[in-house]
PDB file of C-alpha atoms in Angstrom:
ATOM      1  CA  ALA I  64    -113.796 -22.420 148.377  1.00 79.00           C
ATOM      2  CA  VAL I  65    -113.498 -21.473 152.082  1.00 88.00           C
ATOM      3  CA  PRO I  66    -116.463 -23.222 153.390  1.00 90.00           C
ATOM      4  CA  ILE I  67    -115.451 -26.410 151.481  1.00 90.00           C
ATOM      5  CA  LEU I  68    -111.629 -26.235 152.814  1.00 90.00           C
ATOM      6  CA  LYS I  69    -113.110 -25.758 156.218  1.00 90.00           C
ATOM      7  CA  GLY I  70    -115.480 -28.815 155.899  1.00 92.00           C
ATOM      8  CA  LEU I  71    -112.584 -30.843 154.082  1.00 91.00           C
ATOM      9  CA  VAL I  72    -110.278 -30.101 157.214  1.00 90.00           C
ATOM     10  CA  LYS I  73    -113.130 -30.640 159.776  1.00 91.00           C
ATOM     11  CA  TYR I  74    -114.300 -33.903 158.295  1.00 93.00           C
ATOM     12  CA  TRP I  75    -110.962 -35.353 156.950  1.00 94.00           C
ATOM     13  CA  PRO I  76    -110.885 -39.111 156.814  1.00 94.00           C
ATOM     14  CA  TRP I  77    -108.005 -39.779 159.226  1.00 94.00           C
ATOM     15  CA  SER I  78    -109.268 -43.693 159.773  1.00 93.00           C
ATOM     16  CA  SER I  79    -108.784 -44.362 155.949  1.00 95.00           C
ATOM     17  CA  SER I  80    -106.025 -43.936 153.736  1.00 94.00           C
ATOM     18  CA  ALA I  81    -107.515 -44.557 150.417  1.00 95.00           C
ATOM     19  CA  LYS I  82    -109.780 -42.054 151.316  1.00 95.00           C
ATOM     20  CA  GLN I  83    -107.081 -39.478 152.413  1.00 96.00           C
ATOM     21  CA  VAL I  84    -105.643 -40.004 149.020  1.00 95.00           C
ATOM     22  CA  LEU I  85    -108.739 -39.206 147.237  1.00 95.00           C
ATOM     23  CA  LEU I  86    -109.389 -35.861 149.268  1.00 94.00           C
ATOM     24  CA  MET I  87    -105.851 -35.179 148.695  1.00 95.00           C
ATOM     25  CA  ASN I  88    -106.358 -34.958 144.868  1.00 94.00           C
ATOM     26  CA  GLU I  89    -109.750 -32.862 145.508  1.00 93.00           C
ATOM     27  CA  LEU I  90    -107.736 -30.505 147.863  1.00 94.00           C
ATOM     28  CA  GLU I  91    -105.099 -29.609 145.333  1.00 94.00           C
ATOM     29  CA  GLU I  92    -107.581 -28.795 142.617  1.00 93.00           C
ATOM     30  CA  ILE I  93    -109.234 -26.076 144.978  1.00 92.00           C
ATOM     31  CA  LEU I  94    -105.886 -24.944 146.484  1.00 93.00           C
ATOM     32  CA  GLU I  95    -105.056 -23.897 142.482  1.00 91.00           C
ATOM     33  CA  LEU I  96    -108.233 -21.652 142.359  1.00 90.00           C
ATOM     34  CA  LEU I  97    -107.979 -20.267 145.765  1.00 88.00           C
ATOM     35  CA  GLY I  98    -106.817 -16.614 145.778  1.00 88.00           C
ATOM     36  CA  HIS I  99    -104.146 -14.776 148.358  1.00 88.00           C
ATOM     37  CA  GLU I 100    -106.806 -13.105 150.776  1.00 90.00           C
ATOM     38  CA  PRO I 101    -109.237 -16.752 151.151  1.00 91.00           C
ATOM     39  CA  LEU I 102    -106.074 -18.426 151.776  1.00 91.00           C
ATOM     40  CA  LEU I 103    -105.471 -16.302 154.468  1.00 91.00           C
ATOM     41  CA  LEU I 104    -108.683 -17.071 156.208  1.00 92.00           C
ATOM     42  CA  VAL I 105    -107.886 -20.904 156.309  1.00 93.00           C
ATOM     43  CA  ARG I 106    -104.309 -21.017 156.086  1.00 92.00           C
ATOM     44  CA  ASP I 107    -103.233 -22.143 159.834  1.00 92.00           C
ATOM     45  CA  HIS I 108    -105.876 -25.357 159.819  1.00 93.00           C
ATOM     46  CA  LEU I 109    -104.786 -25.973 156.075  1.00 94.00           C
ATOM     47  CA  PHE I 110    -100.909 -26.033 156.943  1.00 95.00           C
ATOM     48  CA  ASP I 111    -101.510 -28.112 160.349  1.00 95.00           C
ATOM     49  CA  LEU I 112    -103.638 -30.632 157.944  1.00 95.00           C
ATOM     50  CA  ILE I 113    -100.393 -30.802 155.577  1.00 96.00           C
ATOM     51  CA  LYS I 114     -98.502 -31.520 158.611  1.00 95.00           C
ATOM     52  CA  LYS I 115    -100.680 -34.245 159.995  1.00 95.00           C
ATOM     53  CA  CYS I 116    -100.832 -35.948 156.246  1.00 96.00           C
ATOM     54  CA  LEU I 117     -97.070 -35.701 156.041  1.00 95.00           C
ATOM     55  CA  SER I 118     -96.625 -37.285 159.356  1.00 94.00           C
ATOM     56  CA  SER I 119     -98.986 -40.116 158.398  1.00 94.00           C
ATOM     57  CA  ASP I 120     -97.943 -43.644 159.165  1.00 92.00           C
ATOM     58  CA  HIS I 121     -99.167 -44.800 155.781  1.00 94.00           C
ATOM     59  CA  PHE I 122     -96.680 -44.031 153.047  1.00 94.00           C
ATOM     60  CA  GLN I 123     -99.360 -43.448 150.579  1.00 95.00           C
ATOM     61  CA  VAL I 124    -100.798 -40.642 152.429  1.00 96.00           C
ATOM     62  CA  THR I 125     -97.166 -38.963 152.941  1.00 96.00           C
ATOM     63  CA  GLU I 126     -96.109 -39.553 149.330  1.00 96.00           C
ATOM     64  CA  ARG I 127     -99.423 -38.077 147.722  1.00 96.00           C
ATOM     65  CA  THR I 128     -98.925 -34.994 149.947  1.00 96.00           C
ATOM     66  CA  LEU I 129     -95.317 -34.620 149.145  1.00 96.00           C
ATOM     67  CA  PHE I 130     -96.399 -34.478 145.439  1.00 96.00           C
ATOM     68  CA  LEU I 131     -98.306 -31.262 146.407  1.00 96.00           C
ATOM     69  CA  TRP I 132     -94.716 -29.790 145.618  1.00 96.00           C
ATOM     70  CA  ASN I 133     -94.478 -30.872 142.299  1.00 95.00           C
ATOM     71  CA  ASN I 134     -97.517 -28.304 141.475  1.00 94.00           C
ATOM     72  CA  ASP I 135     -95.584 -25.497 139.898  1.00 93.00           C
ATOM     73  CA  GLN I 136     -98.738 -23.196 140.330  1.00 93.00           C
ATOM     74  CA  LEU I 137     -98.838 -23.910 144.250  1.00 94.00           C
ATOM     75  CA  VAL I 138     -95.140 -23.732 144.720  1.00 94.00           C
ATOM     76  CA  ASN I 139     -95.055 -20.096 142.646  1.00 92.00           C
ATOM     77  CA  HIS I 140     -97.861 -18.486 143.512  1.00 91.00           C
ATOM     78  CA  GLY I 141    -100.154 -20.716 145.788  1.00 91.00           C
ATOM     79  CA  CYS I 142     -99.913 -21.659 149.692  1.00 93.00           C
ATOM     80  CA  LEU I 143     -96.698 -23.347 149.213  1.00 94.00           C
ATOM     81  CA  SER I 144     -94.891 -20.283 147.605  1.00 92.00           C
ATOM     82  CA  LYS I 145     -92.205 -18.352 149.376  1.00 92.00           C
ATOM     83  CA  ALA I 146     -94.315 -15.576 150.449  1.00 92.00           C
ATOM     84  CA  HIS I 147     -96.197 -18.521 152.852  1.00 93.00           C
ATOM     85  CA  ALA I 148     -92.915 -19.908 153.627  1.00 93.00           C
ATOM     86  CA  PRO I 149     -92.253 -18.107 157.050  1.00 93.00           C
ATOM     87  CA  ALA I 150     -95.769 -19.614 158.092  1.00 93.00           C
ATOM     88  CA  LEU I 151     -95.603 -23.001 156.507  1.00 94.00           C
ATOM     89  CA  LEU I 152     -91.862 -24.229 157.195  1.00 94.00           C
ATOM     90  CA  PRO I 153     -91.857 -24.005 160.991  1.00 94.00           C
ATOM     91  CA  VAL I 154     -94.783 -26.183 160.966  1.00 94.00           C
ATOM     92  CA  ILE I 155     -93.758 -28.874 158.284  1.00 95.00           C
ATOM     93  CA  TYR I 156     -89.999 -28.836 158.901  1.00 94.00           C
ATOM     94  CA  HIS I 157     -89.924 -31.797 161.767  1.00 92.00           C
ATOM     95  CA  ALA I 158     -92.241 -33.845 159.716  1.00 93.00           C
ATOM     96  CA  LEU I 159     -89.868 -33.290 156.627  1.00 95.00           C
ATOM     97  CA  VAL I 160     -86.613 -34.091 158.389  1.00 93.00           C
ATOM     98  CA  GLU I 161     -88.109 -37.295 159.666  1.00 92.00           C
ATOM     99  CA  LYS I 162     -89.146 -38.387 156.224  1.00 94.00           C
ATOM    100  CA  SER I 163     -86.037 -37.429 154.635  1.00 92.00           C
ATOM    101  CA  GLU I 164     -83.830 -39.259 157.089  1.00 89.00           C
ATOM    102  CA  LYS I 165     -85.640 -42.462 158.514  1.00 83.00           C
ATOM    103  CA  HIS I 166     -88.390 -43.570 155.972  1.00 89.00           C
ATOM    104  CA  TRP I 167     -88.060 -47.022 154.752  1.00 92.00           C
ATOM    105  CA  ASN I 168     -89.533 -45.925 151.427  1.00 93.00           C
ATOM    106  CA  ALA I 169     -86.989 -44.571 148.711  1.00 93.00           C
ATOM    107  CA  THR I 170     -89.593 -42.333 146.829  1.00 94.00           C
ATOM    108  CA  VAL I 171     -91.071 -40.512 150.018  1.00 95.00           C
ATOM    109  CA  GLU I 172     -87.460 -39.901 151.489  1.00 95.00           C
ATOM    110  CA  SER I 173     -86.291 -38.283 148.132  1.00 94.00           C
ATOM    111  CA  LEU I 174     -89.325 -36.106 147.911  1.00 96.00           C
ATOM    112  CA  ALA I 175     -89.064 -35.220 151.304  1.00 95.00           C
ATOM    113  CA  THR I 176     -85.219 -34.177 150.702  1.00 95.00           C
ATOM    114  CA  ASN I 177     -86.187 -32.283 147.610  1.00 95.00           C
ATOM    115  CA  VAL I 178     -89.142 -30.119 149.118  1.00 96.00           C
ATOM    116  CA  LEU I 179     -86.113 -29.487 151.961  1.00 95.00           C
ATOM    117  CA  LYS I 180     -83.937 -28.050 149.317  1.00 94.00           C
ATOM    118  CA  VAL I 181     -87.000 -26.021 147.888  1.00 94.00           C
ATOM    119  CA  TYR I 182     -87.166 -23.956 150.981  1.00 94.00           C
ATOM    120  CA  GLN I 183     -83.430 -23.774 151.597  1.00 92.00           C
ATOM    121  CA  ASP I 184     -83.355 -22.043 148.072  1.00 92.00           C
ATOM    122  CA  PHE I 185     -86.021 -19.778 149.011  1.00 92.00           C
ATOM    123  CA  ASP I 186     -84.389 -18.382 152.634  1.00 90.00           C
ATOM    124  CA  ILE I 187     -81.381 -19.999 153.848  1.00 92.00           C
ATOM    125  CA  LYS I 188     -81.596 -17.929 157.083  1.00 92.00           C
ATOM    126  CA  MET I 189     -85.249 -18.812 157.786  1.00 92.00           C
ATOM    127  CA  PHE I 190     -84.248 -22.671 157.066  1.00 93.00           C
ATOM    128  CA  ASN I 191     -81.351 -22.487 159.568  1.00 93.00           C
ATOM    129  CA  GLN I 192     -83.448 -20.692 162.394  1.00 93.00           C
ATOM    130  CA  CYS I 193     -85.885 -23.597 161.983  1.00 92.00           C
ATOM    131  CA  LYS I 194     -83.360 -26.111 161.879  1.00 92.00           C
ATOM    132  CA  GLU I 195     -81.615 -24.782 165.407  1.00 93.00           C
ATOM    133  CA  LYS I 196     -85.129 -24.921 167.192  1.00 92.00           C
ATOM    134  CA  ALA I 197     -85.667 -28.639 165.723  1.00 90.00           C
ATOM    135  CA  GLU I 198     -82.331 -29.443 167.231  1.00 91.00           C
ATOM    136  CA  GLU I 199     -83.080 -27.715 170.323  1.00 93.00           C
ATOM    137  CA  LEU I 200     -86.356 -29.369 170.878  1.00 91.00           C
ATOM    138  CA  ALA I 201     -84.953 -32.947 170.243  1.00 89.00           C
ATOM    139  CA  ALA I 202     -82.145 -32.251 172.625  1.00 93.00           C
ATOM    140  CA  GLU I 203     -84.972 -31.350 175.004  1.00 94.00           C
ATOM    141  CA  ALA I 204     -86.895 -34.145 174.473  1.00 92.00           C
ATOM    142  CA  LEU I 205     -83.833 -36.302 174.856  1.00 94.00           C
ATOM    143  CA  ARG I 206     -83.025 -34.733 178.242  1.00 95.00           C
ATOM    144  CA  LEU I 207     -86.590 -35.463 179.479  1.00 96.00           C
ATOM    145  CA  GLU I 208     -86.266 -38.990 178.149  1.00 95.00           C
ATOM    146  CA  THR I 209     -82.989 -39.550 180.009  1.00 95.00           C
ATOM    147  CA  GLU I 210     -84.486 -38.202 183.091  1.00 96.00           C
ATOM    148  CA  ARG I 211     -87.542 -40.223 182.832  1.00 96.00           C
ATOM    149  CA  GLN I 212     -85.585 -43.433 182.266  1.00 96.00           C
ATOM    150  CA  SER I 213     -83.550 -42.601 185.395  1.00 96.00           C
ATOM    151  CA  GLN I 214     -86.453 -42.356 187.513  1.00 96.00           C
ATOM    152  CA  TRP I 215     -87.866 -45.715 186.029  1.00 96.00           C
ATOM    153  CA  ASP I 216     -84.547 -47.264 186.865  1.00 96.00           C
ATOM    154  CA  GLN I 217     -84.590 -46.150 190.600  1.00 96.00           C
ATOM    155  CA  ILE I 218     -88.051 -47.488 191.386  1.00 96.00           C
ATOM    156  CA  ASN I 219     -87.093 -50.495 189.521  1.00 96.00           C
ATOM    157  CA  ALA I 220     -83.781 -50.985 191.914  1.00 95.00           C
ATOM    158  CA  LEU I 221     -86.085 -50.181 194.703  1.00 96.00           C
ATOM    159  CA  ALA I 222     -88.761 -52.716 194.037  1.00 95.00           C
ATOM    160  CA  ASP I 223     -85.826 -55.449 193.226  1.00 95.00           C
ATOM    161  CA  LYS I 224     -84.386 -54.589 196.588  1.00 94.00           C
ATOM    162  CA  ILE I 225     -87.763 -54.683 198.418  1.00 95.00           C
ATOM    163  CA  LEU I 226     -88.691 -58.254 196.704  1.00 94.00           C
ATOM    164  CA  ALA I 227     -85.066 -59.147 197.750  1.00 93.00           C
ATOM    165  CA  GLN I 228     -85.792 -58.617 201.254  1.00 93.00           C
ATOM    166  CA  GLN I 229     -89.189 -60.303 201.331  1.00 92.00           C
ATOM    167  CA  ALA I 230     -87.730 -63.416 199.865  1.00 92.00           C
ATOM    168  CA  ALA I 231     -84.928 -63.505 202.537  1.00 91.00           C
ATOM    169  CA  ALA I 232     -87.196 -63.100 205.161  1.00 90.00           C
ATOM    170  CA  ALA I 233     -89.923 -65.930 203.908  1.00 90.00           C
ATOM    171  CA  GLU I 234     -86.927 -68.345 203.601  1.00 85.00           C
ATOM    172  CA  GLY I 235     -85.456 -67.511 207.404  1.00 78.00           C
ATOM    173  CA  ASP I 236     -82.228 -65.579 205.907  1.00 57.00           C
ATOM    174  CA  ASP I 237     -83.203 -62.289 207.433  1.00 52.00           C
ATOM    175  CA  PRO I 238     -81.349 -61.776 210.444  1.00 55.00           C
ATOM    176  CA  SER I 239     -84.005 -60.380 212.534  1.00 55.00           C
ATOM    177  CA  SER I 240     -85.677 -63.886 211.775  1.00 52.00           C
ATOM    178  CA  LYS I 241     -82.295 -65.524 212.829  1.00 53.00           C
ATOM    179  CA  ALA I 242     -82.446 -63.935 216.102  1.00 53.00           C
ATOM    180  CA  THR I 243     -86.232 -64.806 216.719  1.00 51.00           C
ATOM    181  CA  LYS I 244     -85.255 -68.443 215.728  1.00 52.00           C
ATOM    182  CA  ALA I 245     -82.338 -68.384 218.282  1.00 54.00           C
ATOM    183  CA  LYS I 246     -84.479 -67.340 221.107  1.00 54.00           C
ATOM    184  CA  ALA I 247     -87.132 -70.032 220.372  1.00 50.00           C
ATOM    185  CA  PRO I 248     -85.559 -73.242 221.839  1.00 52.00           C
ATOM    186  CA  LYS I 249     -84.886 -71.348 224.891  1.00 51.00           C
ATOM    187  CA  HIS I 250     -88.935 -70.619 225.350  1.00 51.00           C
ATOM    188  CA  SER I 251     -89.868 -74.206 224.287  1.00 51.00           C
ATOM    189  CA  ASP I 252     -87.776 -75.811 226.707  1.00 56.00           C
ATOM    190  CA  ASP I 253     -88.975 -73.613 229.542  1.00 58.00           C
ATOM    191  CA  ALA I 254     -92.623 -74.339 228.451  1.00 56.00           C
ATOM    192  CA  ALA I 255     -92.077 -78.210 228.390  1.00 58.00           C
ATOM    193  CA  ALA I 256     -90.369 -78.216 231.801  1.00 61.00           C
ATOM    194  CA  ALA I 257     -93.208 -76.299 233.254  1.00 59.00           C
ATOM    195  CA  GLN I 258     -95.781 -79.113 231.351  1.00 63.00           C
ATOM    196  CA  ALA I 259     -93.905 -81.913 232.958  1.00 61.00           C
ATOM    197  CA  ALA I 260     -93.912 -80.664 236.306  1.00 60.00           C
ATOM    198  CA  ALA I 261     -97.391 -79.891 236.044  1.00 59.00           C
ATOM    199  CA  ALA I 262     -98.059 -83.271 235.008  1.00 57.00           C
ATOM    200  CA  GLY I 263     -96.205 -84.684 237.769  1.00 53.00           C
ATOM    201  CA  ASP I 264     -98.305 -82.967 240.261  1.00 50.00           C
ATOM    202  CA  ASP I 265    -101.390 -84.306 238.606  1.00 49.00           C
ATOM    203  CA  SER I 266    -100.123 -88.004 238.242  1.00 46.00           C
ATOM    204  CA  PRO I 267    -102.121 -90.828 239.927  1.00 46.00           C
ATOM    205  CA  ALA I 268     -99.184 -91.949 242.113  1.00 45.00           C
ATOM    206  CA  SER I 269     -99.046 -88.653 243.974  1.00 46.00           C
ATOM    207  CA  SER I 270    -102.909 -88.485 244.189  1.00 48.00           C
ATOM    208  CA  PRO I 271    -104.588 -89.288 248.271  1.00 51.00           C
ATOM    209  CA  ASP I 272    -107.295 -91.096 246.759  1.00 52.00           C
ATOM    210  CA  VAL I 273    -105.024 -93.634 244.985  1.00 46.00           C
ATOM    211  CA  ARG I 274    -102.854 -93.985 248.065  1.00 53.00           C
ATOM    212  CA  ASP I 275    -105.936 -94.656 250.217  1.00 55.00           C
ATOM    213  CA  ASP I 276    -107.055 -97.571 247.760  1.00 55.00           C
ATOM    214  CA  ASP I 277    -103.498 -98.924 247.783  1.00 53.00           C
ATOM    215  CA  GLU I 278    -103.489 -98.905 251.510  1.00 54.00           C
ATOM    216  CA  ARG I 279    -106.976-100.798 251.652  1.00 57.00           C
ATOM    217  CA  GLN I 280    -105.702-103.366 249.175  1.00 53.00           C
ATOM    218  CA  GLU I 281    -102.591-103.916 251.412  1.00 53.00           C
ATOM    219  CA  ARG I 282    -104.833-104.331 254.617  1.00 54.00           C
ATOM    220  CA  GLY I 283    -106.244-107.277 252.577  1.00 51.00           C
ATOM    221  CA  GLY I 284    -108.155-110.292 253.680  1.00 47.00           C
ATOM    222  CA  GLY I 285    -109.688-109.728 257.616  1.00 45.00           C
ATOM    223  CA  LEU I 286    -108.102-106.853 258.539  1.00 42.00           C
ATOM    224  CA  LEU I 287    -110.836-104.605 257.025  1.00 44.00           C
ATOM    225  CA  PRO I 288    -114.255-105.125 257.820  1.00 48.00           C
ATOM    226  CA  ASN I 289    -114.959-105.236 254.128  1.00 49.00           C
ATOM    227  CA  GLY I 290    -112.321-107.507 253.443  1.00 47.00           C
ATOM    228  CA  PRO I 291    -112.655-111.228 252.239  1.00 46.00           C
ATOM    229  CA  ALA I 292    -112.056-112.731 255.336  1.00 46.00           C
ATOM    230  CA  ALA I 293    -114.833-111.051 257.291  1.00 46.00           C
ATOM    231  CA  ALA I 294    -116.841-112.300 254.471  1.00 46.00           C
ATOM    232  CA  SER I 295    -116.146-115.986 255.234  1.00 47.00           C
ATOM    233  CA  SER I 296    -116.421-115.430 259.111  1.00 47.00           C
ATOM    234  CA  ASN I 297    -119.914-114.055 258.262  1.00 47.00           C
ATOM    235  CA  LYS I 298    -120.872-116.892 256.071  1.00 47.00           C
ATOM    236  CA  SER I 299    -119.723-119.673 259.024  1.00 47.00           C
ATOM    237  CA  ILE I 300    -121.587-118.259 261.769  1.00 45.00           C
ATOM    238  CA  ASP I 301    -124.649-118.266 259.571  1.00 48.00           C
ATOM    239  CA  ASP I 302    -124.039-122.097 258.854  1.00 48.00           C
ATOM    240  CA  ASP I 303    -123.587-122.551 262.522  1.00 48.00           C
ATOM    241  CA  ALA I 304    -127.002-120.848 263.151  1.00 45.00           C
ATOM    242  CA  ALA I 305    -128.841-122.643 260.816  1.00 47.00           C
ATOM    243  CA  THR I 306    -127.742-126.147 261.904  1.00 48.00           C
ATOM    244  CA  PRO I 307    -130.379-127.841 264.116  1.00 49.00           C
ATOM    245  CA  THR I 308    -129.152-128.835 267.754  1.00 42.00           C
TER     246      THR I 308
END
């Protein structure tokens, strides 16, 4: 029976609730025939399997596991008896309390409550020890969750602050950007004045070549050898030379 139990625990079909229910039927029959000494060889793995089945999200798996306590042979002389309670109850206590208080299925909730009463009748002192330990673990888990949430709140607040600063800088509401904008017109005016001065120095009116051309135009007709009067004078001389005497 021990190799069979080890094989069931090792290859338990966690992905199929229907197969788990079928194998739980077979497991119950094997446990009825299992003696005390063989049970000690697989007790830890068996109790861990029962805990996982009690914590299953599928109500039929949890329900079928709780039905094990309806077997008088297992409760009075088998693995669920008072002799094995010190090893079994600390393992399954949290799952039993969770199903007895928060489960949506009335049958599962009732069965889990009955199982807790069975172990409370077995040994009230051990039951209270398991209860206190579970409460301490729950308080520690709540404290850790509170600290974790506080850290996340600080991170979110810092992230919101950074995003707000980036948005303000992009819209020009940031003080540093305002100071930059206030200084910008002065520099632009100085640059414009410098460009205007440069343009005035290079304008055609102030260029020496342009002034020379204007002087030649003012000197006009016959004042310059290349003017129109010089051209007409040269033409008259040529005509006189061509007239026969």
